[in-house]
Amino acid sequence: MSDVLTQLAEVLESRKGASPDSSYVASLYDKGLDAILKKIGEEATETVMAAKDGDAEKIIYETADLWFHTLVMLADQGLGPQQVLDELQRRFGLSGLDEKADRKS
């Protein structure tokens, strides 16, 4: 796993016990899953808008925000980025059509 993802996952985990006044992430945890999911939705929309504008710098910035808030959600749910990377690795080399068909059965 990327060093950045490992470091970020560790920081996100450490914020679980922090005061909501001391950290943006702690405040998200304090507000609960619905607030975290709302933030992911906002960031996904901003990422789509940046891509529609075709501005590479904005696309990268907004994608970073989306990934960050998705990592917050994973941590909130007791999951981590390695589990997502493992799933991507599992899918590597599989036809997307075959993988999708397997989900239906």
Short mmCIF file of C-alpha atoms in Angstrom, two decimals:
data_model
loop_
_atom_site.label_atom_id
_atom_site.label_comp_id
_atom_site.label_asym_id
_atom_site.label_seq_id
_atom_site.Cartn_x
_atom_site.Cartn_y
_atom_site.Cartn_z
CA MET A 1 0.00 0.00 0.00
CA SER A 2 1.17 3.51 -0.70
CA ASP A 3 2.99 5.19 2.16
CA VAL A 4 0.59 8.12 1.88
CA LEU A 5 -2.44 5.87 2.26
CA THR A 6 -0.86 4.05 5.20
CA GLN A 7 0.01 7.31 6.94
CA LEU A 8 -3.39 8.82 6.24
CA ALA A 9 -5.21 5.70 7.51
CA GLU A 10 -3.19 5.89 10.73
CA VAL A 11 -4.04 9.57 11.22
CA LEU A 12 -7.73 8.96 10.51
CA GLU A 13 -7.76 6.12 13.03
CA SER A 14 -6.10 8.31 15.65
CA ARG A 15 -8.74 11.01 15.19
CA LYS A 16 -11.51 8.66 16.30
CA GLY A 17 -10.81 9.44 19.93
CA ALA A 18 -10.09 13.13 19.47
CA SER A 19 -12.31 15.98 20.53
CA PRO A 20 -14.55 17.25 17.72
CA ASP A 21 -13.21 20.74 18.44
CA SER A 22 -9.62 19.65 17.82
CA SER A 23 -9.89 18.12 14.35
CA TYR A 24 -11.98 18.33 11.20
CA VAL A 25 -11.97 14.52 10.93
CA ALA A 26 -12.95 14.13 14.59
CA SER A 27 -15.85 16.50 13.96
CA LEU A 28 -16.98 14.34 11.01
CA TYR A 29 -16.85 11.21 13.17
CA ASP A 30 -18.80 13.04 15.86
CA LYS A 31 -21.54 14.02 13.38
CA GLY A 32 -21.93 10.41 12.32
CA LEU A 33 -22.11 8.34 9.18
CA ASP A 34 -24.80 10.42 7.46
CA ALA A 35 -22.61 13.53 7.63
CA ILE A 36 -19.64 11.61 6.27
CA LEU A 37 -21.73 10.19 3.42
CA LYS A 38 -23.14 13.63 2.62
CA LYS A 39 -19.58 14.95 2.36
CA ILE A 40 -18.64 12.10 0.00
CA GLY A 41 -21.63 12.98 -2.17
CA GLU A 42 -20.60 16.64 -2.27
CA GLU A 43 -17.03 15.75 -3.17
CA ALA A 44 -18.18 13.30 -5.87
CA THR A 45 -20.28 16.04 -7.44
CA GLU A 46 -17.38 18.49 -7.32
CA THR A 47 -15.12 15.87 -8.94
CA VAL A 48 -17.62 15.34 -11.75
CA MET A 49 -17.91 19.10 -12.29
CA ALA A 50 -14.12 19.48 -12.38
CA ALA A 51 -13.87 16.72 -14.98
CA LYS A 52 -16.59 18.36 -17.06
CA ASP A 53 -14.56 21.59 -16.96
CA GLY A 54 -11.49 19.68 -18.14
CA ASP A 55 -9.16 21.44 -15.72
CA ALA A 56 -6.52 18.89 -14.71
CA GLU A 57 -5.51 20.78 -11.56
CA LYS A 58 -9.14 20.94 -10.34
CA ILE A 59 -9.70 17.28 -11.21
CA ILE A 60 -6.72 16.24 -9.11
CA TYR A 61 -7.72 18.52 -6.21
CA GLU A 62 -11.32 17.34 -6.13
CA THR A 63 -10.37 13.69 -6.56
CA ALA A 64 -8.04 14.04 -3.57
CA ASP A 65 -10.95 15.45 -1.54
CA LEU A 66 -13.18 12.57 -2.67
CA TRP A 67 -10.59 9.94 -1.81
CA PHE A 68 -9.92 11.58 1.56
CA HIS A 69 -13.57 11.59 2.59
CA THR A 70 -13.99 8.02 1.32
CA LEU A 71 -11.06 7.02 3.55
CA VAL A 72 -12.83 8.73 6.49
CA MET A 73 -15.93 6.63 5.73
CA LEU A 74 -13.87 3.44 5.56
CA ALA A 75 -12.23 4.20 8.90
CA ASP A 76 -15.60 5.02 10.43
CA GLN A 77 -16.80 1.59 9.34
CA GLY A 78 -13.74 -0.19 10.74
CA LEU A 79 -12.23 -0.70 7.30
CA GLY A 80 -9.08 0.56 5.65
CA PRO A 81 -7.56 1.33 2.28
CA GLN A 82 -5.67 -1.97 2.16
CA GLN A 83 -8.95 -3.86 1.97
CA VAL A 84 -10.00 -1.79 -1.05
CA LEU A 85 -6.60 -2.29 -2.67
CA ASP A 86 -6.90 -6.03 -2.04
CA GLU A 87 -10.27 -6.04 -3.78
CA LEU A 88 -8.84 -4.14 -6.74
CA GLN A 89 -5.99 -6.65 -6.89
CA ARG A 90 -8.50 -9.49 -6.85
CA ARG A 91 -10.28 -7.95 -9.82
CA PHE A 92 -7.08 -7.26 -11.74
CA GLY A 93 -7.03 -9.21 -14.95
CA LEU A 94 -10.74 -10.03 -14.77
CA SER A 95 -13.02 -8.82 -17.48
CA GLY A 96 -15.22 -6.09 -16.09
CA LEU A 97 -18.17 -7.73 -17.79
CA ASP A 98 -17.38 -11.11 -16.20
CA GLU A 99 -16.90 -9.54 -12.76
CA LYS A 100 -20.22 -7.74 -13.02
CA ALA A 101 -21.98 -10.92 -14.16
CA ASP A 102 -20.50 -12.82 -11.20
CA ARG A 103 -22.05 -10.31 -8.80
CA LYS A 104 -25.54 -11.11 -10.12
CA SER A 105 -25.24 -14.84 -9.52
#
